[in-house]
Amino acid sequence: FLDWKMLEVCEGWNTDHEVVDFFCNFDYPSPKGLFMGLGAVVLGQVLLMFYHYFRVFHSEAVAIQQREMDPKKNFWRDMVGHFSRPEGFFLLGSYLSITWMFRLLPATYYSFDTPISIDIKMVFFQLACIDCFQTLMHFAEHKVNSSFYQVSHKPHHRFYNPKLFDAFDGSTADTISMILLPLYLTANIVHCNVWEYAAFGVSYSVWLCLIHSEFTHPWDKLFRAIGFGTAGDHHVHHRLFVFNYGHLFMWWDKLLGTYKSPLEAPRFNKNI
């Protein structure tokens, strides 16, 4: 019935439904850019699962915190939960679909006239921009209103010793304020092409997961030396709450005076 009424409106048989008429006549972009972006994120997550599986089952990875845990015990259950949380990938997928199909992104995002071209600087600018906004929103959630913190960010803070699969386990309000709003602001500040947007999406989603890992990564010492966020840095925030509000970069915390090294945190392993 709904499909038939929609057909009537779209063919001009029923012109009283202005809202439906708007949707019928809207200049929708090609969905191939959307599918490419979503596919790239899925591929990034699949590769991340292989990496994390190897770290858990086939390496001598160093645990970040001294508290004993067995990541092998519920690995498969936790992985299924990681992909099935509505406040995670469902909200992100909905946001990406709506902003793309209703042309809510700058015009540069919709051009496929040029070959694949990725300027690393543009990807970096997107990562730095979103992390700056995310840090500010994160700080505000903790400091501005305790009632909002209770319903938004506190559910994510039940993880004192987080695992990689806890990265998107939070609340809908937290995802909107900490991820979707910074994503939209970044997209309208950094005008990149569709390839750079996809590369950014993959990097961002994978990096957010990696900083929640229960283990160190081979690049952590280098990252910490140049102010990039590591799993150890983010574990400090989950354990102590009042430090390290940044995610991808620790520059903002160093400017705010809220940075604390995981090497100085209590109950953390010292060889991380």
PDB file of C-alpha atoms in Angstrom:
ATOM      1  CA  PHE A   1       0.000   0.000   0.000  1.00  0.00           C
ATOM      2  CA  LEU A   2       2.738   2.464   0.909  1.00  0.00           C
ATOM      3  CA  ASP A   3       4.691   1.656  -2.245  1.00  0.00           C
ATOM      4  CA  TRP A   4       1.556   2.222  -4.362  1.00  0.00           C
ATOM      5  CA  LYS A   5       0.822   5.588  -2.737  1.00  0.00           C
ATOM      6  CA  MET A   6       4.442   6.598  -3.255  1.00  0.00           C
ATOM      7  CA  LEU A   7       4.149   5.650  -6.923  1.00  0.00           C
ATOM      8  CA  GLU A   8       0.990   7.746  -7.234  1.00  0.00           C
ATOM      9  CA  VAL A   9       2.740  10.786  -5.794  1.00  0.00           C
ATOM     10  CA  CYS A  10       5.889  10.333  -7.848  1.00  0.00           C
ATOM     11  CA  GLU A  11       3.868  10.080 -11.071  1.00  0.00           C
ATOM     12  CA  GLY A  12       1.861  13.176 -10.245  1.00  0.00           C
ATOM     13  CA  TRP A  13      -1.456  11.461  -9.515  1.00  0.00           C
ATOM     14  CA  ASN A  14      -1.559  12.845  -6.005  1.00  0.00           C
ATOM     15  CA  THR A  15       0.080  16.253  -5.635  1.00  0.00           C
ATOM     16  CA  ASP A  16      -1.142  17.050  -2.125  1.00  0.00           C
ATOM     17  CA  HIS A  17       1.657  15.224  -0.354  1.00  0.00           C
ATOM     18  CA  GLU A  18       4.433  17.832  -0.438  1.00  0.00           C
ATOM     19  CA  VAL A  19       6.773  15.896   1.827  1.00  0.00           C
ATOM     20  CA  VAL A  20       6.628  12.747  -0.272  1.00  0.00           C
ATOM     21  CA  ASP A  21       6.910  14.844  -3.421  1.00  0.00           C
ATOM     22  CA  PHE A  22      10.121  16.331  -2.040  1.00  0.00           C
ATOM     23  CA  PHE A  23      11.632  12.874  -1.618  1.00  0.00           C
ATOM     24  CA  CYS A  24      10.528  11.841  -5.115  1.00  0.00           C
ATOM     25  CA  ASN A  25      12.083  14.859  -6.809  1.00  0.00           C
ATOM     26  CA  PHE A  26      15.233  15.164  -4.711  1.00  0.00           C
ATOM     27  CA  ASP A  27      18.486  15.043  -6.669  1.00  0.00           C
ATOM     28  CA  TYR A  28      20.011  11.991  -5.026  1.00  0.00           C
ATOM     29  CA  PRO A  29      23.716  11.338  -5.667  1.00  0.00           C
ATOM     30  CA  SER A  30      25.043   8.040  -6.923  1.00  0.00           C
ATOM     31  CA  PRO A  31      25.242   5.612  -3.985  1.00  0.00           C
ATOM     32  CA  LYS A  32      28.524   4.154  -5.220  1.00  0.00           C
ATOM     33  CA  GLY A  33      30.526   6.571  -3.070  1.00  0.00           C
ATOM     34  CA  LEU A  34      28.512   5.523  -0.039  1.00  0.00           C
ATOM     35  CA  PHE A  35      28.966   1.828  -0.806  1.00  0.00           C
ATOM     36  CA  MET A  36      32.681   2.360  -1.365  1.00  0.00           C
ATOM     37  CA  GLY A  37      33.054   4.120   1.978  1.00  0.00           C
ATOM     38  CA  LEU A  38      31.034   1.542   3.892  1.00  0.00           C
ATOM     39  CA  GLY A  39      32.895  -1.279   2.162  1.00  0.00           C
ATOM     40  CA  ALA A  40      36.243   0.276   3.051  1.00  0.00           C
ATOM     41  CA  VAL A  41      35.253   0.515   6.722  1.00  0.00           C
ATOM     42  CA  VAL A  42      34.080  -3.114   6.701  1.00  0.00           C
ATOM     43  CA  LEU A  43      37.353  -4.214   5.107  1.00  0.00           C
ATOM     44  CA  GLY A  44      39.311  -2.245   7.702  1.00  0.00           C
ATOM     45  CA  GLN A  45      37.397  -3.915  10.512  1.00  0.00           C
ATOM     46  CA  VAL A  46      37.922  -7.383   9.028  1.00  0.00           C
ATOM     47  CA  LEU A  47      41.679  -6.807   8.804  1.00  0.00           C
ATOM     48  CA  LEU A  48      41.602  -5.472  12.358  1.00  0.00           C
ATOM     49  CA  MET A  49      39.941  -8.701  13.530  1.00  0.00           C
ATOM     50  CA  PHE A  50      42.727 -10.770  11.970  1.00  0.00           C
ATOM     51  CA  TYR A  51      45.342  -8.564  13.637  1.00  0.00           C
ATOM     52  CA  HIS A  52      43.656  -8.750  17.035  1.00  0.00           C
ATOM     53  CA  TYR A  53      43.129 -12.508  16.752  1.00  0.00           C
ATOM     54  CA  PHE A  54      46.850 -12.939  16.145  1.00  0.00           C
ATOM     55  CA  ARG A  55      47.714 -10.688  19.097  1.00  0.00           C
ATOM     56  CA  VAL A  56      45.410 -12.609  21.417  1.00  0.00           C
ATOM     57  CA  PHE A  57      46.168 -16.185  20.384  1.00  0.00           C
ATOM     58  CA  HIS A  58      49.586 -16.242  18.718  1.00  0.00           C
ATOM     59  CA  SER A  59      51.813 -13.571  20.210  1.00  0.00           C
ATOM     60  CA  GLU A  60      53.403 -12.575  23.483  1.00  0.00           C
ATOM     61  CA  ALA A  61      51.572  -9.266  23.577  1.00  0.00           C
ATOM     62  CA  VAL A  62      52.046  -7.231  26.743  1.00  0.00           C
ATOM     63  CA  ALA A  63      48.921  -6.456  28.754  1.00  0.00           C
ATOM     64  CA  ILE A  64      48.545  -2.773  29.564  1.00  0.00           C
ATOM     65  CA  GLN A  65      47.119  -3.099  33.059  1.00  0.00           C
ATOM     66  CA  GLN A  66      48.289  -5.451  35.797  1.00  0.00           C
ATOM     67  CA  ARG A  67      44.811  -6.776  36.470  1.00  0.00           C
ATOM     68  CA  GLU A  68      44.633 -10.342  35.216  1.00  0.00           C
ATOM     69  CA  MET A  69      42.165 -11.137  32.439  1.00  0.00           C
ATOM     70  CA  ASP A  70      41.722 -13.892  29.883  1.00  0.00           C
ATOM     71  CA  PRO A  71      40.976 -12.330  26.458  1.00  0.00           C
ATOM     72  CA  LYS A  72      40.795 -15.777  24.858  1.00  0.00           C
ATOM     73  CA  LYS A  73      37.869 -16.875  27.004  1.00  0.00           C
ATOM     74  CA  ASN A  74      35.124 -14.823  25.346  1.00  0.00           C
ATOM     75  CA  PHE A  75      36.880 -13.698  22.176  1.00  0.00           C
ATOM     76  CA  TRP A  76      34.238 -14.874  19.686  1.00  0.00           C
ATOM     77  CA  ARG A  77      31.288 -13.731  21.764  1.00  0.00           C
ATOM     78  CA  ASP A  78      32.863 -10.315  22.261  1.00  0.00           C
ATOM     79  CA  MET A  79      33.614 -10.002  18.548  1.00  0.00           C
ATOM     80  CA  VAL A  80      29.971 -10.681  17.648  1.00  0.00           C
ATOM     81  CA  GLY A  81      28.908  -8.108  20.234  1.00  0.00           C
ATOM     82  CA  HIS A  82      31.332  -5.575  18.768  1.00  0.00           C
ATOM     83  CA  PHE A  83      29.613  -5.676  15.370  1.00  0.00           C
ATOM     84  CA  SER A  84      26.034  -5.970  16.621  1.00  0.00           C
ATOM     85  CA  ARG A  85      25.742  -2.998  18.976  1.00  0.00           C
ATOM     86  CA  PRO A  86      23.078  -0.565  17.687  1.00  0.00           C
ATOM     87  CA  GLU A  87      24.828   2.427  19.281  1.00  0.00           C
ATOM     88  CA  GLY A  88      27.933   1.600  17.287  1.00  0.00           C
ATOM     89  CA  PHE A  89      27.981   0.571  13.660  1.00  0.00           C
ATOM     90  CA  PHE A  90      24.205   0.910  13.139  1.00  0.00           C
ATOM     91  CA  LEU A  91      24.250   4.587  14.119  1.00  0.00           C
ATOM     92  CA  LEU A  92      27.430   5.205  12.144  1.00  0.00           C
ATOM     93  CA  GLY A  93      26.021   3.480   9.065  1.00  0.00           C
ATOM     94  CA  SER A  94      22.790   5.466   9.337  1.00  0.00           C
ATOM     95  CA  TYR A  95      24.698   8.730   9.679  1.00  0.00           C
ATOM     96  CA  LEU A  96      26.887   7.970   6.657  1.00  0.00           C
ATOM     97  CA  SER A  97      23.882   6.954   4.549  1.00  0.00           C
ATOM     98  CA  ILE A  98      21.770  10.005   5.411  1.00  0.00           C
ATOM     99  CA  THR A  99      24.527  12.588   5.034  1.00  0.00           C
ATOM    100  CA  TRP A 100      25.611  11.087   1.712  1.00  0.00           C
ATOM    101  CA  MET A 101      22.239  10.484   0.070  1.00  0.00           C
ATOM    102  CA  PHE A 102      20.785  13.865   1.097  1.00  0.00           C
ATOM    103  CA  ARG A 103      23.899  15.776   0.005  1.00  0.00           C
ATOM    104  CA  LEU A 104      24.698  17.099   3.465  1.00  0.00           C
ATOM    105  CA  LEU A 105      28.416  16.968   2.705  1.00  0.00           C
ATOM    106  CA  PRO A 106      30.449  19.539   0.720  1.00  0.00           C
ATOM    107  CA  ALA A 107      30.303  19.200  -3.074  1.00  0.00           C
ATOM    108  CA  THR A 108      33.925  18.008  -3.256  1.00  0.00           C
ATOM    109  CA  TYR A 109      32.888  14.705  -1.687  1.00  0.00           C
ATOM    110  CA  TYR A 110      30.664  13.756  -4.631  1.00  0.00           C
ATOM    111  CA  SER A 111      33.153  13.998  -7.495  1.00  0.00           C
ATOM    112  CA  PHE A 112      34.222  10.775  -9.218  1.00  0.00           C
ATOM    113  CA  ASP A 113      35.656  12.511 -12.280  1.00  0.00           C
ATOM    114  CA  THR A 114      39.266  12.020 -11.241  1.00  0.00           C
ATOM    115  CA  PRO A 115      41.228   8.782 -10.705  1.00  0.00           C
ATOM    116  CA  ILE A 116      41.798   7.502  -7.194  1.00  0.00           C
ATOM    117  CA  SER A 117      43.670  10.281  -5.445  1.00  0.00           C
ATOM    118  CA  ILE A 118      44.466  10.358  -1.734  1.00  0.00           C
ATOM    119  CA  ASP A 119      46.382  13.270  -0.257  1.00  0.00           C
ATOM    120  CA  ILE A 120      47.743  12.020   3.067  1.00  0.00           C
ATOM    121  CA  LYS A 121      47.708  15.580   4.405  1.00  0.00           C
ATOM    122  CA  MET A 122      43.935  15.778   3.899  1.00  0.00           C
ATOM    123  CA  VAL A 123      43.428  12.480   5.718  1.00  0.00           C
ATOM    124  CA  PHE A 124      45.616  13.748   8.559  1.00  0.00           C
ATOM    125  CA  PHE A 125      43.718  17.062   8.756  1.00  0.00           C
ATOM    126  CA  GLN A 126      40.452  15.150   9.087  1.00  0.00           C
ATOM    127  CA  LEU A 127      41.848  12.965  11.863  1.00  0.00           C
ATOM    128  CA  ALA A 128      43.267  15.958  13.744  1.00  0.00           C
ATOM    129  CA  CYS A 129      40.070  17.973  13.321  1.00  0.00           C
ATOM    130  CA  ILE A 130      37.705  15.262  14.513  1.00  0.00           C
ATOM    131  CA  ASP A 131      39.929  14.417  17.457  1.00  0.00           C
ATOM    132  CA  CYS A 132      39.991  18.060  18.525  1.00  0.00           C
ATOM    133  CA  PHE A 133      36.181  18.232  18.486  1.00  0.00           C
ATOM    134  CA  GLN A 134      35.910  14.829  20.121  1.00  0.00           C
ATOM    135  CA  THR A 135      38.274  15.881  22.900  1.00  0.00           C
ATOM    136  CA  LEU A 136      36.220  19.007  23.591  1.00  0.00           C
ATOM    137  CA  MET A 137      32.970  17.025  23.634  1.00  0.00           C
ATOM    138  CA  HIS A 138      34.578  14.384  25.843  1.00  0.00           C
ATOM    139  CA  PHE A 139      35.830  17.011  28.285  1.00  0.00           C
ATOM    140  CA  ALA A 140      32.400  18.667  28.315  1.00  0.00           C
ATOM    141  CA  GLU A 141      30.652  15.369  29.038  1.00  0.00           C
ATOM    142  CA  HIS A 142      32.836  14.897  32.097  1.00  0.00           C
ATOM    143  CA  LYS A 143      32.799  18.469  33.376  1.00  0.00           C
ATOM    144  CA  VAL A 144      29.735  20.448  32.267  1.00  0.00           C
ATOM    145  CA  ASN A 145      26.671  18.507  33.363  1.00  0.00           C
ATOM    146  CA  SER A 146      26.677  15.483  35.648  1.00  0.00           C
ATOM    147  CA  SER A 147      23.143  14.470  34.649  1.00  0.00           C
ATOM    148  CA  PHE A 148      24.082  14.296  30.981  1.00  0.00           C
ATOM    149  CA  TYR A 149      27.253  12.385  31.858  1.00  0.00           C
ATOM    150  CA  GLN A 150      25.182   9.773  33.667  1.00  0.00           C
ATOM    151  CA  VAL A 151      23.076   8.977  30.595  1.00  0.00           C
ATOM    152  CA  SER A 152      25.688   9.559  27.912  1.00  0.00           C
ATOM    153  CA  HIS A 153      29.266   8.693  28.796  1.00  0.00           C
ATOM    154  CA  LYS A 154      29.060   6.806  32.084  1.00  0.00           C
ATOM    155  CA  PRO A 155      27.895   3.540  30.420  1.00  0.00           C
ATOM    156  CA  HIS A 156      31.194   3.447  28.512  1.00  0.00           C
ATOM    157  CA  HIS A 157      33.172   4.094  31.690  1.00  0.00           C
ATOM    158  CA  ARG A 158      32.086   0.840  33.273  1.00  0.00           C
ATOM    159  CA  PHE A 159      35.165  -0.586  31.545  1.00  0.00           C
ATOM    160  CA  TYR A 160      38.065   0.143  33.905  1.00  0.00           C
ATOM    161  CA  ASN A 161      40.294  -2.213  31.939  1.00  0.00           C
ATOM    162  CA  PRO A 162      38.809  -2.037  28.424  1.00  0.00           C
ATOM    163  CA  LYS A 163      39.222  -4.499  25.587  1.00  0.00           C
ATOM    164  CA  LEU A 164      39.387  -3.724  21.890  1.00  0.00           C
ATOM    165  CA  PHE A 165      35.814  -4.954  21.489  1.00  0.00           C
ATOM    166  CA  ASP A 166      34.570  -2.350  24.005  1.00  0.00           C
ATOM    167  CA  ALA A 167      35.381   0.560  21.691  1.00  0.00           C
ATOM    168  CA  PHE A 168      31.808   1.201  20.522  1.00  0.00           C
ATOM    169  CA  ASP A 169      30.032  -0.104  23.611  1.00  0.00           C
ATOM    170  CA  GLY A 170      28.357   2.966  25.061  1.00  0.00           C
ATOM    171  CA  SER A 171      25.096   4.854  24.765  1.00  0.00           C
ATOM    172  CA  THR A 172      23.269   6.402  21.828  1.00  0.00           C
ATOM    173  CA  ALA A 173      23.719   9.881  23.322  1.00  0.00           C
ATOM    174  CA  ASP A 174      27.453   9.265  23.653  1.00  0.00           C
ATOM    175  CA  THR A 175      27.789   8.157  20.026  1.00  0.00           C
ATOM    176  CA  ILE A 176      25.884  11.202  18.790  1.00  0.00           C
ATOM    177  CA  SER A 177      27.798  13.756  20.850  1.00  0.00           C
ATOM    178  CA  MET A 178      31.253  12.163  20.725  1.00  0.00           C
ATOM    179  CA  ILE A 179      31.326  10.724  17.199  1.00  0.00           C
ATOM    180  CA  LEU A 180      28.512  11.836  14.887  1.00  0.00           C
ATOM    181  CA  LEU A 181      28.574  15.553  15.706  1.00  0.00           C
ATOM    182  CA  PRO A 182      32.397  15.769  15.415  1.00  0.00           C
ATOM    183  CA  LEU A 183      32.171  13.791  12.155  1.00  0.00           C
ATOM    184  CA  TYR A 184      29.722  16.267  10.662  1.00  0.00           C
ATOM    185  CA  LEU A 185      31.681  19.315  11.805  1.00  0.00           C
ATOM    186  CA  THR A 186      34.895  17.855  10.405  1.00  0.00           C
ATOM    187  CA  ALA A 187      33.289  17.053   7.048  1.00  0.00           C
ATOM    188  CA  ASN A 188      32.157  20.659   6.657  1.00  0.00           C
ATOM    189  CA  ILE A 189      35.511  22.127   7.668  1.00  0.00           C
ATOM    190  CA  VAL A 190      37.906  19.865   5.767  1.00  0.00           C
ATOM    191  CA  HIS A 191      36.685  19.711   2.156  1.00  0.00           C
ATOM    192  CA  CYS A 192      38.282  16.573   0.768  1.00  0.00           C
ATOM    193  CA  ASN A 193      37.418  14.168  -2.037  1.00  0.00           C
ATOM    194  CA  VAL A 194      35.557  10.881  -1.683  1.00  0.00           C
ATOM    195  CA  TRP A 195      38.736   8.789  -1.653  1.00  0.00           C
ATOM    196  CA  GLU A 196      40.251  10.828   1.182  1.00  0.00           C
ATOM    197  CA  TYR A 197      36.955  10.609   3.070  1.00  0.00           C
ATOM    198  CA  ALA A 198      36.976   6.807   2.765  1.00  0.00           C
ATOM    199  CA  ALA A 199      40.627   6.596   3.857  1.00  0.00           C
ATOM    200  CA  PHE A 200      39.826   8.790   6.839  1.00  0.00           C
ATOM    201  CA  GLY A 201      36.825   6.631   7.766  1.00  0.00           C
ATOM    202  CA  VAL A 202      38.885   3.456   7.759  1.00  0.00           C
ATOM    203  CA  SER A 203      41.721   5.040   9.761  1.00  0.00           C
ATOM    204  CA  TYR A 204      39.374   6.594  12.293  1.00  0.00           C
ATOM    205  CA  SER A 205      37.250   3.499  12.973  1.00  0.00           C
ATOM    206  CA  VAL A 206      40.283   1.219  13.280  1.00  0.00           C
ATOM    207  CA  TRP A 207      42.242   3.642  15.464  1.00  0.00           C
ATOM    208  CA  LEU A 208      39.334   4.053  17.894  1.00  0.00           C
ATOM    209  CA  CYS A 209      39.316   0.289  18.333  1.00  0.00           C
ATOM    210  CA  LEU A 210      43.084  -0.007  18.696  1.00  0.00           C
ATOM    211  CA  ILE A 211      43.258   2.485  21.575  1.00  0.00           C
ATOM    212  CA  HIS A 212      40.818   0.328  23.533  1.00  0.00           C
ATOM    213  CA  SER A 213      42.973  -2.780  23.098  1.00  0.00           C
ATOM    214  CA  GLU A 214      43.945  -4.685  26.215  1.00  0.00           C
ATOM    215  CA  PHE A 215      47.429  -5.106  24.737  1.00  0.00           C
ATOM    216  CA  THR A 216      50.211  -2.823  23.603  1.00  0.00           C
ATOM    217  CA  HIS A 217      50.981  -2.432  19.894  1.00  0.00           C
ATOM    218  CA  PRO A 218      54.409  -2.553  18.201  1.00  0.00           C
ATOM    219  CA  TRP A 219      54.243   1.153  17.316  1.00  0.00           C
ATOM    220  CA  ASP A 220      53.266   2.462  20.772  1.00  0.00           C
ATOM    221  CA  LYS A 221      56.640   3.878  21.816  1.00  0.00           C
ATOM    222  CA  LEU A 222      56.953   5.817  18.559  1.00  0.00           C
ATOM    223  CA  PHE A 223      53.374   7.077  18.799  1.00  0.00           C
ATOM    224  CA  ARG A 224      53.825   8.203  22.390  1.00  0.00           C
ATOM    225  CA  ALA A 225      57.019  10.057  21.474  1.00  0.00           C
ATOM    226  CA  ILE A 226      55.217  12.174  18.847  1.00  0.00           C
ATOM    227  CA  GLY A 227      51.975  12.632  20.779  1.00  0.00           C
ATOM    228  CA  PHE A 228      49.786  10.128  18.964  1.00  0.00           C
ATOM    229  CA  GLY A 229      47.236   8.291  21.102  1.00  0.00           C
ATOM    230  CA  THR A 230      48.014   4.746  22.214  1.00  0.00           C
ATOM    231  CA  ALA A 231      46.044   2.073  24.007  1.00  0.00           C
ATOM    232  CA  GLY A 232      48.039   2.814  27.156  1.00  0.00           C
ATOM    233  CA  ASP A 233      47.087   6.495  27.014  1.00  0.00           C
ATOM    234  CA  HIS A 234      43.405   5.679  26.682  1.00  0.00           C
ATOM    235  CA  HIS A 235      43.529   3.062  29.427  1.00  0.00           C
ATOM    236  CA  VAL A 236      44.732   5.849  31.718  1.00  0.00           C
ATOM    237  CA  HIS A 237      41.487   7.688  31.046  1.00  0.00           C
ATOM    238  CA  HIS A 238      39.347   4.615  31.683  1.00  0.00           C
ATOM    239  CA  ARG A 239      41.175   3.897  34.937  1.00  0.00           C
ATOM    240  CA  LEU A 240      41.614   7.427  36.337  1.00  0.00           C
ATOM    241  CA  PHE A 241      38.831   9.393  34.546  1.00  0.00           C
ATOM    242  CA  VAL A 242      40.397  12.870  34.795  1.00  0.00           C
ATOM    243  CA  PHE A 243      43.275  12.494  32.337  1.00  0.00           C
ATOM    244  CA  ASN A 244      43.738  11.905  28.600  1.00  0.00           C
ATOM    245  CA  TYR A 245      40.461  13.098  27.103  1.00  0.00           C
ATOM    246  CA  GLY A 246      41.933  12.889  23.607  1.00  0.00           C
ATOM    247  CA  HIS A 247      41.730   9.726  21.561  1.00  0.00           C
ATOM    248  CA  LEU A 248      43.875   9.849  18.437  1.00  0.00           C
ATOM    249  CA  PHE A 249      46.258  12.557  19.624  1.00  0.00           C
ATOM    250  CA  MET A 250      47.463  13.623  23.049  1.00  0.00           C
ATOM    251  CA  TRP A 251      48.345  17.153  21.928  1.00  0.00           C
ATOM    252  CA  TRP A 252      45.092  18.622  23.226  1.00  0.00           C
ATOM    253  CA  ASP A 253      45.603  17.112  26.688  1.00  0.00           C
ATOM    254  CA  LYS A 254      49.136  18.433  26.829  1.00  0.00           C
ATOM    255  CA  LEU A 255      47.769  21.888  26.028  1.00  0.00           C
ATOM    256  CA  LEU A 256      45.026  21.532  28.662  1.00  0.00           C
ATOM    257  CA  GLY A 257      47.400  20.076  31.261  1.00  0.00           C
ATOM    258  CA  THR A 258      45.369  16.874  31.486  1.00  0.00           C
ATOM    259  CA  TYR A 259      47.882  14.430  30.007  1.00  0.00           C
ATOM    260  CA  LYS A 260      49.222  11.552  32.095  1.00  0.00           C
ATOM    261  CA  SER A 261      51.622   8.950  30.743  1.00  0.00           C
ATOM    262  CA  PRO A 262      50.653   5.299  31.251  1.00  0.00           C
ATOM    263  CA  LEU A 263      54.197   4.794  32.557  1.00  0.00           C
ATOM    264  CA  GLU A 264      53.211   6.930  35.564  1.00  0.00           C
ATOM    265  CA  ALA A 265      49.801   5.377  36.198  1.00  0.00           C
ATOM    266  CA  PRO A 266      49.199   3.027  39.145  1.00  0.00           C
ATOM    267  CA  ARG A 267      48.388  -0.632  38.440  1.00  0.00           C
ATOM    268  CA  PHE A 268      49.844  -0.381  34.923  1.00  0.00           C
ATOM    269  CA  ASN A 269      52.606  -2.623  33.640  1.00  0.00           C
ATOM    270  CA  LYS A 270      55.858  -0.693  33.305  1.00  0.00           C
ATOM    271  CA  ASN A 271      57.120  -2.377  30.135  1.00  0.00           C
ATOM    272  CA  ILE A 272      54.461  -0.899  27.899  1.00  0.00           C
TER     273      ILE A 272
END
